[in-house]
PDB file of C-alpha atoms in Angstrom:
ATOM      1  CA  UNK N  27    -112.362  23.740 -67.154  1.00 47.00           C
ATOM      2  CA  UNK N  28    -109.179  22.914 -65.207  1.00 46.00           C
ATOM      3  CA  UNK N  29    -107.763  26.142 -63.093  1.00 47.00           C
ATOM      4  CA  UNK N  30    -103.556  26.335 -63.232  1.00 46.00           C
ATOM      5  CA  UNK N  31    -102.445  26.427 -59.844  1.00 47.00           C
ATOM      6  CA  UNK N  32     -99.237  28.010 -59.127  1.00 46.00           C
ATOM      7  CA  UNK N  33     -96.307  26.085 -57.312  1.00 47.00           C
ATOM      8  CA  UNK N  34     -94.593  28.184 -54.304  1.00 43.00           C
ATOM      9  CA  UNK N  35     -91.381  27.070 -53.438  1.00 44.00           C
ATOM     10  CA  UNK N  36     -90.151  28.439 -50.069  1.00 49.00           C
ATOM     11  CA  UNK N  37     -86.223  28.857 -49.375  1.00 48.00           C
ATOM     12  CA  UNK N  38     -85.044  29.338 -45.574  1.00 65.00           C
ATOM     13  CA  UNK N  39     -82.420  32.247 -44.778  1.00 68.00           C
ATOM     14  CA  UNK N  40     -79.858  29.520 -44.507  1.00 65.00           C
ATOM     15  CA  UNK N  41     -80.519  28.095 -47.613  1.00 65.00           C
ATOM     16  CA  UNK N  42     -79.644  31.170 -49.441  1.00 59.00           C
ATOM     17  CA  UNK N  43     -76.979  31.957 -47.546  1.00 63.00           C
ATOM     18  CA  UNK N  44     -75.603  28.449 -48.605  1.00 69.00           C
ATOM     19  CA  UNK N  45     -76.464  29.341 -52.176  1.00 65.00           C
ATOM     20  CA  UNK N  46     -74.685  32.673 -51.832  1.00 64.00           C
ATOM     21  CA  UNK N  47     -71.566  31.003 -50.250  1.00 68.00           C
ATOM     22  CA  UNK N  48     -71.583  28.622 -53.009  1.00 70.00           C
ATOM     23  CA  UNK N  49     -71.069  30.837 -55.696  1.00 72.00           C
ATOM     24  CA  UNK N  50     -68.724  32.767 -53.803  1.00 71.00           C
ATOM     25  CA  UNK N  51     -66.735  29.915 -53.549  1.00 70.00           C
ATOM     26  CA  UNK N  52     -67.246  29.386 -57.187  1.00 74.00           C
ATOM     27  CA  UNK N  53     -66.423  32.358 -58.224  1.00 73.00           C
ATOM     28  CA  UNK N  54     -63.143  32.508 -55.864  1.00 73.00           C
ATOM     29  CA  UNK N  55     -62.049  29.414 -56.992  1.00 72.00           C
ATOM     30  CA  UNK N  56     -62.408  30.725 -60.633  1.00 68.00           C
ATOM     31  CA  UNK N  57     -60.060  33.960 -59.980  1.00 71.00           C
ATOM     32  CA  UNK N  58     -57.739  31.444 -58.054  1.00 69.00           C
ATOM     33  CA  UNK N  59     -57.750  28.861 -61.303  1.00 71.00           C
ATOM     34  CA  UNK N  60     -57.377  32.146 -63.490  1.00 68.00           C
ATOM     35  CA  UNK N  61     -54.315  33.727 -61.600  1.00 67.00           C
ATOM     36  CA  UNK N  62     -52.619  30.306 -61.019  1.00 66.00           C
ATOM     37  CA  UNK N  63     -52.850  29.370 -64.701  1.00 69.00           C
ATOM     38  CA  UNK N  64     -51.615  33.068 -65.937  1.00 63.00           C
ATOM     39  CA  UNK N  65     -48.825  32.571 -63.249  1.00 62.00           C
ATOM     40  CA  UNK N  66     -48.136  29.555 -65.150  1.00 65.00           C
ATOM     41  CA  UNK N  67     -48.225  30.631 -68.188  1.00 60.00           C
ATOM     42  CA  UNK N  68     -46.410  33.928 -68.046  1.00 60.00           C
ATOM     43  CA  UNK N  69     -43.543  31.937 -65.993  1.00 67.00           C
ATOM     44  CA  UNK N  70     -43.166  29.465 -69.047  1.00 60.00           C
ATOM     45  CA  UNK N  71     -43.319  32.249 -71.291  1.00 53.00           C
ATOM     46  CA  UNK N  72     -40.807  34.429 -69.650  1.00 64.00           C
ATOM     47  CA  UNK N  73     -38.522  31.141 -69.409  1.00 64.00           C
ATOM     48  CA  UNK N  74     -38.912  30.068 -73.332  1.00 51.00           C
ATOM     49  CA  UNK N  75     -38.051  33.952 -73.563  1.00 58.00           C
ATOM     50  CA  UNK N  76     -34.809  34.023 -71.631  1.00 62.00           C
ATOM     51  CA  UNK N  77     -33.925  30.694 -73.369  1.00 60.00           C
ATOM     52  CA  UNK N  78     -34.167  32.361 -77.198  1.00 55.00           C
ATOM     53  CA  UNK N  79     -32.367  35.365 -75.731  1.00 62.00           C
ATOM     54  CA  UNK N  80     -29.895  32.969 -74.871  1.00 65.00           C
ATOM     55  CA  UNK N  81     -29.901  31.004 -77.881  1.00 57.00           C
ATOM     56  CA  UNK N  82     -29.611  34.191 -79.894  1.00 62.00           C
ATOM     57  CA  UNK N  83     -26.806  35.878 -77.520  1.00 64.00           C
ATOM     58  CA  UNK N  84     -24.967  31.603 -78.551  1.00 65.00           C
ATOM     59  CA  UNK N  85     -26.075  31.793 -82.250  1.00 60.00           C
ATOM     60  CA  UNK N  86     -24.799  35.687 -82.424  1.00 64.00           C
ATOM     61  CA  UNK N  87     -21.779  34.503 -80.898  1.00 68.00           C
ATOM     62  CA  UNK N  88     -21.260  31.729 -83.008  1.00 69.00           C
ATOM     63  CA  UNK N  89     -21.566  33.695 -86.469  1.00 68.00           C
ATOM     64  CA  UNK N  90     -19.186  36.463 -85.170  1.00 72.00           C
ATOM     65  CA  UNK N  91     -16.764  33.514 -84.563  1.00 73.00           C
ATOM     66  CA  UNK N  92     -17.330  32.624 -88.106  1.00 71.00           C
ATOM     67  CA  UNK N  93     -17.018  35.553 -89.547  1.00 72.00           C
ATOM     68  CA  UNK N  94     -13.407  36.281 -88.076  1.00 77.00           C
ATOM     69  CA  UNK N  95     -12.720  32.940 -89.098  1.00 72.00           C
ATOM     70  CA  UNK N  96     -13.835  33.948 -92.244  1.00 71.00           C
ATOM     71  CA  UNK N  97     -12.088  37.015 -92.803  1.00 75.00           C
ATOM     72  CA  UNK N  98      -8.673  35.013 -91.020  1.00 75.00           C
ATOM     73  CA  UNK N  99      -9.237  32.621 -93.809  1.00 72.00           C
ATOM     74  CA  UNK N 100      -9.962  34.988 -96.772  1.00 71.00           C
ATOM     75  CA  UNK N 101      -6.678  36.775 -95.855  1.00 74.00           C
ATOM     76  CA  UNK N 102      -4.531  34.006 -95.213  1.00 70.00           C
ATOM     77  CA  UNK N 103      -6.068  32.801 -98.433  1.00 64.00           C
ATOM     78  CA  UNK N 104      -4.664  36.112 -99.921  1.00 70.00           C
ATOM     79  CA  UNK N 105      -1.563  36.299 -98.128  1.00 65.00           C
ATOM     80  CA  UNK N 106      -1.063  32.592 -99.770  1.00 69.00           C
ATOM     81  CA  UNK N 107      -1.914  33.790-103.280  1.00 72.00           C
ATOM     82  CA  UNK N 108      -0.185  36.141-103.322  1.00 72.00           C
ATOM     83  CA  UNK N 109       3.076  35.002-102.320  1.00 74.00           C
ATOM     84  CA  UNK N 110       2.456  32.026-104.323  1.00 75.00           C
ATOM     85  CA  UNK N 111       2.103  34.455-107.303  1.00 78.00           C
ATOM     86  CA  UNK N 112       5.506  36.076-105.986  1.00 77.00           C
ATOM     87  CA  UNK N 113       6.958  32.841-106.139  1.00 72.00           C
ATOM     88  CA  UNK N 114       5.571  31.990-109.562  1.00 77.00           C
ATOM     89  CA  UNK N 115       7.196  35.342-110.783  1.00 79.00           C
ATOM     90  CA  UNK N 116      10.127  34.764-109.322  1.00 75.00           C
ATOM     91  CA  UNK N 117      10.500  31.149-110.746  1.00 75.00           C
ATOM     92  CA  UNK N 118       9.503  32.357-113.506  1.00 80.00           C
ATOM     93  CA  UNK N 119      12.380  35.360-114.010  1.00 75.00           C
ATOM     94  CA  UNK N 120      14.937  32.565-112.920  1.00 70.00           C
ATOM     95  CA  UNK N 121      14.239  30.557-115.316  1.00 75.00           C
ATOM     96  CA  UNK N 122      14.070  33.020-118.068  1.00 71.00           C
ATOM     97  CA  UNK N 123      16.873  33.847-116.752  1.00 73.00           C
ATOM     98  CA  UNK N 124      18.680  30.776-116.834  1.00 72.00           C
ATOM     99  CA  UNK N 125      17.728  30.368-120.642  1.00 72.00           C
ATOM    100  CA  UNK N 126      19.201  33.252-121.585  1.00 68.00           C
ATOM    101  CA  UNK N 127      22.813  32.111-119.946  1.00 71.00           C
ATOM    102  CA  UNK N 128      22.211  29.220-121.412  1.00 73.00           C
ATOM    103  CA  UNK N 129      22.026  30.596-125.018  1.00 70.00           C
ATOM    104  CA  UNK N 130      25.110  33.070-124.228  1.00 68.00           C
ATOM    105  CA  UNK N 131      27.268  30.180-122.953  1.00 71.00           C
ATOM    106  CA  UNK N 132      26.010  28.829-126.364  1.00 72.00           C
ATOM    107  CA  UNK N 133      27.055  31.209-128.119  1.00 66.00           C
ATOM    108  CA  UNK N 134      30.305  31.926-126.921  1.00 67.00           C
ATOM    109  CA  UNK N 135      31.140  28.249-127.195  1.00 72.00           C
ATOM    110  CA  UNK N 136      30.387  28.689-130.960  1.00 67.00           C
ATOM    111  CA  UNK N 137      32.317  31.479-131.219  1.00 65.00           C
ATOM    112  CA  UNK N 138      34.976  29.829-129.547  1.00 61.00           C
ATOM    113  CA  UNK N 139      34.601  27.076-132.544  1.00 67.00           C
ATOM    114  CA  UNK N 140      33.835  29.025-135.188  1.00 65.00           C
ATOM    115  CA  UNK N 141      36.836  29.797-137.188  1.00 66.00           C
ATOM    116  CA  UNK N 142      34.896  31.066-140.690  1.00 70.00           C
ATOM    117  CA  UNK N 143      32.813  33.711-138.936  1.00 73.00           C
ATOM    118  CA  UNK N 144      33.205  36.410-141.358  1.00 76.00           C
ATOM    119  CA  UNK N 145      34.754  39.609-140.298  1.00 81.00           C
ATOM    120  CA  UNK N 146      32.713  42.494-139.823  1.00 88.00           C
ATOM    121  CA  UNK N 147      28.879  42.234-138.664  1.00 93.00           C
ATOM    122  CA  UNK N 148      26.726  38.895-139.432  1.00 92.00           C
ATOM    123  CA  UNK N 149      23.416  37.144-138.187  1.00 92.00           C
ATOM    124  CA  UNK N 150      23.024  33.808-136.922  1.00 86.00           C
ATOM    125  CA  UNK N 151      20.409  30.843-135.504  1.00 84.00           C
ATOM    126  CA  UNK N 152      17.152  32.676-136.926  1.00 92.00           C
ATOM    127  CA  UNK N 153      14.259  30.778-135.755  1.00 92.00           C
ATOM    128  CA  UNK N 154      10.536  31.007-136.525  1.00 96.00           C
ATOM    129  CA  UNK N 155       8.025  29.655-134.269  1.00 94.00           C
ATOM    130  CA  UNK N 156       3.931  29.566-134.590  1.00 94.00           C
ATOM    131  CA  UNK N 157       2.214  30.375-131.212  1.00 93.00           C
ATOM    132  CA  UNK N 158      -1.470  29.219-130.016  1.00 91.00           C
ATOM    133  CA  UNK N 159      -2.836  32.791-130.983  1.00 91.00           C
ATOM    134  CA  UNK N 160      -1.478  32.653-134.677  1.00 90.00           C
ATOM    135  CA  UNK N 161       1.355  34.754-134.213  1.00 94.00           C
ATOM    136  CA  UNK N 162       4.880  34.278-134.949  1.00 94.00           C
ATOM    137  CA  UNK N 163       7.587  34.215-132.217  1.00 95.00           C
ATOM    138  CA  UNK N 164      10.895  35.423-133.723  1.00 96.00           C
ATOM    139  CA  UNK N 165      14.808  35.099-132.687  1.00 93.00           C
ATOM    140  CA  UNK N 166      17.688  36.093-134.171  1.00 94.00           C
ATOM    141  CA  UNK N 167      21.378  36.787-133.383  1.00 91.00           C
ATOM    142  CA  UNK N 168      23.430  40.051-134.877  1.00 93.00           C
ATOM    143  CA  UNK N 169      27.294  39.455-134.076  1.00 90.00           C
ATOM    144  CA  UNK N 170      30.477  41.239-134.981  1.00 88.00           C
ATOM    145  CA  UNK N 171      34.115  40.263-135.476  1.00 84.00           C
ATOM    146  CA  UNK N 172      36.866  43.176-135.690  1.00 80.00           C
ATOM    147  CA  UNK N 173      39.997  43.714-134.753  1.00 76.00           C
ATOM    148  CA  UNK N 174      39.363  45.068-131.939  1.00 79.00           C
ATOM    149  CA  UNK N 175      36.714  43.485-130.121  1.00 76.00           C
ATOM    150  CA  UNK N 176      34.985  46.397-128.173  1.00 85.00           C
ATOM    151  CA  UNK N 177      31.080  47.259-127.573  1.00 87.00           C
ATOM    152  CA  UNK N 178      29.558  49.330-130.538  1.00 90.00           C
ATOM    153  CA  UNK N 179      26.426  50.394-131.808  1.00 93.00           C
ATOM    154  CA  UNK N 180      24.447  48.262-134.166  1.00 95.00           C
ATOM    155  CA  UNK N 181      21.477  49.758-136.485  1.00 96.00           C
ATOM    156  CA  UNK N 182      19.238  46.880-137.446  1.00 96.00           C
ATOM    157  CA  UNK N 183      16.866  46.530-140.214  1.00 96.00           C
ATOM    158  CA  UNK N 184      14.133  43.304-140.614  1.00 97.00           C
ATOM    159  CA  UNK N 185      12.129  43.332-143.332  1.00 97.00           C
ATOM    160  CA  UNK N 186       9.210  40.473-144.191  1.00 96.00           C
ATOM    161  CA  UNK N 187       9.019  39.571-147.709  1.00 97.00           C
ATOM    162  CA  UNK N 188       6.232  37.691-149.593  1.00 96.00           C
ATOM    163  CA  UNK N 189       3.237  37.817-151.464  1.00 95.00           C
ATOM    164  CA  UNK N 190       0.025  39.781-150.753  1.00 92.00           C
ATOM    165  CA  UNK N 191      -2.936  40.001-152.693  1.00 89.00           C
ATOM    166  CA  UNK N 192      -0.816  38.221-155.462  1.00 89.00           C
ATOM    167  CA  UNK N 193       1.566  40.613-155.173  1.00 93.00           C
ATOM    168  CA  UNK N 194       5.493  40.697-154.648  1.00 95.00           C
ATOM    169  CA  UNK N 195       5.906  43.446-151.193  1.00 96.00           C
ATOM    170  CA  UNK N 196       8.402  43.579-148.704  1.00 96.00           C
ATOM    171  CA  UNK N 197       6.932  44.626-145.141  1.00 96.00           C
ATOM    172  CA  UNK N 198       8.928  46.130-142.223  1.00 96.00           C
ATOM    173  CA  UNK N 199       9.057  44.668-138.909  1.00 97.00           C
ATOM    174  CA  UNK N 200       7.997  47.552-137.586  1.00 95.00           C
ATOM    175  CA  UNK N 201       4.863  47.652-139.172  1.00 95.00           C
ATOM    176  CA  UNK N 202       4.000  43.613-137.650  1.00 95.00           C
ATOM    177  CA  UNK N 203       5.667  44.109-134.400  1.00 95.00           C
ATOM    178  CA  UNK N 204       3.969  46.074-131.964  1.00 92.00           C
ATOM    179  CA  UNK N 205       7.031  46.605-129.326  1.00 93.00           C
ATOM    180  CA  UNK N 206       8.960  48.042-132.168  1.00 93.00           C
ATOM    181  CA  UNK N 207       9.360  51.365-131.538  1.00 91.00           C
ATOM    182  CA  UNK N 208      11.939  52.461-133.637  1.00 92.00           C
ATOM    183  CA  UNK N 209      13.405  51.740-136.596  1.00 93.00           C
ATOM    184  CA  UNK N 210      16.156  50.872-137.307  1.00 94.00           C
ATOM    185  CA  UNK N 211      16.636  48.783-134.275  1.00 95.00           C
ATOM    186  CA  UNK N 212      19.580  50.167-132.010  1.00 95.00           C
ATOM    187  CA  UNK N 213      21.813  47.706-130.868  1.00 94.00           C
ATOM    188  CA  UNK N 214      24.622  47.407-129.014  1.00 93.00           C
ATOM    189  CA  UNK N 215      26.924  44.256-128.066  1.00 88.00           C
ATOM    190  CA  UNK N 216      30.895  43.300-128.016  1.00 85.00           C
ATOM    191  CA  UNK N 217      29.901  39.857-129.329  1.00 85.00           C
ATOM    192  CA  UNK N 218      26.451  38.989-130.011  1.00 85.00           C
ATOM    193  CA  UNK N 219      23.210  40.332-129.373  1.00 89.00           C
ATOM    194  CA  UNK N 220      20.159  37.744-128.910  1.00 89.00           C
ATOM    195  CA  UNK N 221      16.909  39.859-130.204  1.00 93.00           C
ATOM    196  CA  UNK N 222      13.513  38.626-130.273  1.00 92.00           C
ATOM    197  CA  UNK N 223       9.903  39.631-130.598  1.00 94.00           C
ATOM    198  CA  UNK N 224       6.445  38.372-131.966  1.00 96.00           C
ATOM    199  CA  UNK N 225       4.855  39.140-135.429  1.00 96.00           C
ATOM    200  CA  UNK N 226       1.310  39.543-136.925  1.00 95.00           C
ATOM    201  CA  UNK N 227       0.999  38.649-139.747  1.00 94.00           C
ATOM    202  CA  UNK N 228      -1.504  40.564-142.291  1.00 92.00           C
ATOM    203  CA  UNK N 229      -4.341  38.771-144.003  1.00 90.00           C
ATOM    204  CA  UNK N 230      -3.901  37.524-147.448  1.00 90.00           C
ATOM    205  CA  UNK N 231      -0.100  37.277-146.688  1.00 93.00           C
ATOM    206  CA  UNK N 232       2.215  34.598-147.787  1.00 94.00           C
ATOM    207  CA  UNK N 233       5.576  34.800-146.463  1.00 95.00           C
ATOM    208  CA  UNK N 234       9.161  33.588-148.407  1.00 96.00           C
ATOM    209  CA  UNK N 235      11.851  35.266-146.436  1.00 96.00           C
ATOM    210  CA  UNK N 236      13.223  37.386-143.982  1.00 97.00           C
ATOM    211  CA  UNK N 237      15.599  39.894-144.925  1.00 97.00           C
ATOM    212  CA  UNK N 238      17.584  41.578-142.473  1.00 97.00           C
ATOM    213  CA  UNK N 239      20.076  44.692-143.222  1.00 97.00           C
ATOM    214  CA  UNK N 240      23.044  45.699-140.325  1.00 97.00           C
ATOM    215  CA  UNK N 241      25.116  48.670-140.421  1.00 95.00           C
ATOM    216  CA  UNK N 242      27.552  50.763-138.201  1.00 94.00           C
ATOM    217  CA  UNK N 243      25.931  54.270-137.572  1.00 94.00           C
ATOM    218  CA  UNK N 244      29.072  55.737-139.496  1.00 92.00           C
ATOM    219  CA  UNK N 245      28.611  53.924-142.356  1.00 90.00           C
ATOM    220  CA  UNK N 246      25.702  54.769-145.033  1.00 87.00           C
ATOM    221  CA  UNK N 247      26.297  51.508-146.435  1.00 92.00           C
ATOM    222  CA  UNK N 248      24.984  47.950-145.095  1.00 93.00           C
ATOM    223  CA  UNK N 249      27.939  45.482-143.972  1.00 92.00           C
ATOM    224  CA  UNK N 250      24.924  42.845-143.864  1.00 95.00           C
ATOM    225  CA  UNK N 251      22.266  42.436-146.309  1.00 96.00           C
ATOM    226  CA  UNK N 252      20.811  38.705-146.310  1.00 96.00           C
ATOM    227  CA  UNK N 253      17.703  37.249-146.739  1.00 96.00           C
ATOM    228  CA  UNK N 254      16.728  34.210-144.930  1.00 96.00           C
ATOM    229  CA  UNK N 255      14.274  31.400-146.070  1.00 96.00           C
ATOM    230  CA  UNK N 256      10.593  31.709-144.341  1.00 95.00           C
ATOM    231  CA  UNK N 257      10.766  28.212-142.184  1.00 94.00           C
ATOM    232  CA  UNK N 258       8.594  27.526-139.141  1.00 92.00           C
ATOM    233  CA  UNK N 259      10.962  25.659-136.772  1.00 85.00           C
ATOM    234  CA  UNK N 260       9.276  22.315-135.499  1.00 65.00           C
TER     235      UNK N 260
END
């Protein structure tokens, strides 16, 4: 039976001081590696830091800018509408405006012409227009022609007449004009007077004529009572 025999491996003192110097050396070179590469590291780190703090301090910058801009823009853009509104009022008054001298130079022109305008009070040019939302746009013109041509007071009555429900009525203004306050109307003119307003008309309602009464406030009697045909200009 073979007998293991132990191998004895002998090391001098220099040897293992070698050995020991070695991994010294290892181990140095290690921290060295280590401290070099966290040098590194926390250097590029701290430099991709101060280059977001930059980018945000630019990009925080940049949307303040904006925002000014912004605001600059949104009240220019109001300043604009606005007087562009003004000036869409405005244009709008003129011309209104303008229409009305234009009817008044009208209408003194025909009055100028006219030589069978009866004496007394009288109506003229009733029109009758349709709008978009169903309702009916009115105009009418009350004038007067005394002796004395002064300004007086008017009392106007407009009536609607028709059929409803198959029956005959006769409907006040008042009752299909909103902005009608009162009733009579008061008016008051040397000349003419140009009224208008905008009427409703109930359901089941079939219109024939418009009557309309005018009296001095003096006078319990009418000194115009006429009805007009029911016809839609245009």
């Amino acid at each position: 039976m073979l007998k293991a025999k132990s191998t004895v491996v002998s090391y001098t003192i220099r040897q293992v001081y070698l050995a020991v110097a070695a991994c010294c050396g290892l181990l140095l070179s290690a921290l060295f590696l280590g401290k070099l590469w966290g040098a590194q590291t926390f250097t590029q780190e701290m430099s991709d830091k101060h280059r977001l703090e930059l980018l945000v301090e630019e990009l925080s910058a940049t949307v303040t800018d904006q925002r000014e801009e912004l605001s600059r823009i949104r009240l220019s853009s109001r300043v604009d509408v606005a007087a562009l509104e003004n000036s869409r009022q405005e244009m709008i008054l003129l011309q209104r405006s303008i229409y009305k001298r234009d009817e008044e130079l009208k209408l003194y022109r025909e009055l100028l012409r006219d030589k069978d305008q009866p004496d007394g009070l009288s109506v003229a040019d009733l029109r009758l227009n349709v709008l978009d939302d169903g309702r009916i746009d009115y105009r009418w013109v009350a004038r007067q022609k005394t002796a004395k041509m002064k300004t007086l007071q008017v009392l106007g009555e407009l009536y609607l007449v028709g059929i409803k429900d198959g029956e005959p009525v006769e409907i006040s203004f008042q009752d299909l004009d909103s902005e009608i306050a009162e009733f009579p109307l008061r008016l008051e003119f040397k000349y003419f007077s140009i009224n208008r307003g905008l009427l409703r008309l109930p359901e089941n309602f079939e219109p024939q004529q418009v009557r309309i009464i005018l009296r001095y406030p003096w006078r319990e009697n009418a000194q115009f009572d006429k009805r007009f045909d029911w016809k839609i200009d245009g």
